[in-house]
Every structure is written in structure tokens, then in C-alpha cells.
Amino acid sequence: MNNKGMLYLVATPIGNLEDITFRAIRTLREVDFIAAEDTRQTIKLLNHFEIKKSLVSYYEHNKKEKGNYLINQLLEGKNIALVSDAGTPGISDPGEDLVKLCIENDIKVTMIPGPVAAVTGLVISGLPAGRFAFEGFLPMNKRARKERLASLKNEVRTIVFYEAPHKLIHTLKDLYDAFGNRKIVFARELTKRFEEIIRCDLESAIEKYDNESPKGEFVLMVEGISEEVVFESRKKDWNTMSLEEHMKLYISEGLDKKDAMKKVAEDRGISKREVYNGLL
Ligand code: SAM
């Protein structure tokens, strides 16, 4: 018999308190206790819905010790809800570590879905949303940040970032240095009273925020590079690349040998046999 408890990942509003599901409220009422990233924020939410429940704080800087505590409680049969300071637990918060621990300990995890700032911002942005790359917060470490941005330079999908207002201008300048001028959409204060969507490009965004300090919470959507631009810049590279290097490029992107050969042949306007012979 399995007497273990269950972890409920409960999404909560990202601003507007009406954006909570019936199931989220019922779950918060029914669990034994709630693990919260920001207890002050969660108390406001619980008070609003008249839910009386004990809270345990679980956030980035205590996740190791509190993670073990929560796992022991779950193993003893307690049902726990995990909530983020806002939105979906596990998105840019330590929720994913707790889920991993539960899986390692054979504890069931379920999700009560709800708002995510990234998806809300993306669909409102008007930029392509069929495929997108969620990047969350860029690394703070200078080198790691540079490498991350370099790895995104040829990303064709819309790229979604989170950023704190006091770091916004710094990040905009880094984005401009890495990508050049691109379309950017700011989704500010989503679902709140002063929700605002600003559609512009990186150059004008830098000009704007060099002269005013940004307020509130932001999701940034940056347009991906166009497939044609990638193709053209690669074409330049092929002239200086050997067949082996050209093949390696596609294999590093996840293609198998056969498909890589096909792409190389297409790129160079030669037959697959010629590529094959050239590689021998
Ligand atoms: N777990 C959350 C989610 O599901 O979206 C994200 C948490 S992350 C620590 C906080 C970041 O999310 C903020 O810095 C901001 O970039 C973004 N964010 C959260 N609420 C927002 C809102 N109402 N409007 C715009 N951005 C928001």
C-alpha cells in the first residue's frame, strides 16, 4: 500500500486575483499545508479567498534544506500544494527542483494549471507564437550571459525573456549588441490595472528607457532572426568551410548523417553522391 502524499503544483494569478481556477482554490483548501516561494504574497492570496492554511517557505536560498523537509512530509503521507510568488510554479523558480526530488522518491506530482507570464505576454505580442523559445532570466554572470546571447543569435523562433525593471536597460543594450536591431515587444504589468503592451524595436526601446525608469513587471518578446538571413550568412560561411565542417554543422544541430548530407548537397547545389564522394 502506498501511503505517500501528493505534491500539487498550483498556478496562481500573475496580478489579477480573478485569474485563479476553482480547482486551485479547492486544492489550496484541501491540502495539509502550502509551500510558498513568497509567503507574504501567498498570505494576501489566501486572505482574499478566506483560506486558512499553514505556510512553509520554499525559495531559491532554502530549497535544499526545505526540499528535504517537504519530501519527508510527503513520504509521511502529507499532501502539499506548491505555489510560486505568482503564476506557474516551476517556471523561473525552484519548483522544478522539488518536482525532481518527488520523482526520485516515487512521490506523485500533479498540476493545477493557470497563468504563466511568458505565455500571456507571447500571445498578446503579435509576434509569431506557433513556436517560441522561452529563456526566462538571462544569466547574471558576464561570460555566461554573453555565451547564452551568442547561442540565441540565430534563433528563428520568437524569444521570450523575463527581466526585473532595474536591470531592463542593461539587458536591452546586451540584446542589441548580440542581435542588432530587432523588433521587441514589452508586456508590462500583465492582467493588472496598468497593463501595457509596447511594440517597437531595440533601438527605440533603448532610447526610451535611457530617459525614463521602467516600472512594474515585464516580459520581453524579441523577434527571431529570419530564416533567409540565417541562410544568407551561412552561405557566406560555406565558402570557407570544408565539406566535413559543413556536415558537422548540421549534425551538431541534431540531424542524422543522411539528412545532414541532403542539406549540405542542397546548400551547395551539388548531388548527395558528390558530397559522399567528397567526404571519402
Ligand atoms: N512563475 C512565474 C510565471 O509563471 O510566469 C514567473 C516568476 S519569475 C520569478 C517573475 C518574472 O515573471 C518577473 O520578473 C516578470 O518578468 C514576469 N512576470 C510576472 N508577473 C508578471 C506580470 N503581471 N506582467 C509582466 N511580467 C510578469
Short mmCIF file of N, CA, C and O in Angstrom, two decimals, residues 118-119 122 128-134 155 157-160:
data_model
loop_
_atom_site.label_atom_id
_atom_site.label_comp_id
_atom_site.label_asym_id
_atom_site.label_seq_id
_atom_site.Cartn_x
_atom_site.Cartn_y
_atom_site.Cartn_z
N ALA A 118 4.97 34.37 -19.26
CA ALA A 118 5.63 34.23 -20.57
C ALA A 118 4.60 33.98 -21.68
O ALA A 118 4.65 34.62 -22.74
N VAL A 119 3.69 33.06 -21.45
CA VAL A 119 2.72 32.70 -22.49
C VAL A 119 1.71 33.84 -22.68
O VAL A 119 1.32 34.17 -23.80
N LEU A 122 3.50 36.44 -24.68
CA LEU A 122 3.76 35.99 -26.04
C LEU A 122 2.52 36.11 -26.93
O LEU A 122 2.58 36.66 -28.03
N PRO A 128 5.26 35.93 -33.95
CA PRO A 128 4.89 34.52 -34.15
C PRO A 128 4.91 33.74 -32.84
O PRO A 128 5.87 33.81 -32.08
N ALA A 129 3.79 33.02 -32.58
CA ALA A 129 3.67 32.33 -31.30
C ALA A 129 3.55 30.82 -31.48
O ALA A 129 3.49 30.08 -30.50
N GLY A 130 3.53 30.36 -32.75
CA GLY A 130 3.39 28.93 -33.01
C GLY A 130 4.57 28.15 -32.46
O GLY A 130 4.42 27.04 -31.95
N ARG A 131 5.75 28.73 -32.57
CA ARG A 131 6.96 28.14 -31.97
C ARG A 131 7.65 29.27 -31.23
O ARG A 131 7.71 30.38 -31.74
N PHE A 132 8.15 29.01 -30.06
CA PHE A 132 8.88 30.07 -29.36
C PHE A 132 9.94 29.46 -28.45
O PHE A 132 9.89 28.28 -28.13
N ALA A 133 10.91 30.31 -28.08
CA ALA A 133 11.98 29.86 -27.19
C ALA A 133 11.84 30.64 -25.90
O ALA A 133 11.96 31.87 -25.90
N PHE A 134 11.58 29.93 -24.80
CA PHE A 134 11.46 30.61 -23.51
C PHE A 134 12.83 30.62 -22.85
O PHE A 134 13.40 29.55 -22.61
N GLU A 155 18.58 32.19 -33.55
CA GLU A 155 17.29 31.58 -33.20
C GLU A 155 16.20 32.17 -34.09
O GLU A 155 16.03 33.38 -34.13
N ARG A 157 12.94 31.35 -33.81
CA ARG A 157 11.66 31.46 -33.09
C ARG A 157 11.63 32.76 -32.27
O ARG A 157 12.68 33.31 -31.95
N THR A 158 10.44 33.20 -31.92
CA THR A 158 10.31 34.35 -31.01
C THR A 158 10.94 33.97 -29.67
O THR A 158 10.72 32.86 -29.18
N ILE A 159 11.74 34.87 -29.11
CA ILE A 159 12.44 34.56 -27.86
C ILE A 159 11.79 35.35 -26.72
O ILE A 159 11.58 36.56 -26.83
N VAL A 160 11.47 34.64 -25.65
CA VAL A 160 10.76 35.27 -24.53
C VAL A 160 11.69 35.35 -23.32
O VAL A 160 12.27 34.33 -22.91
#
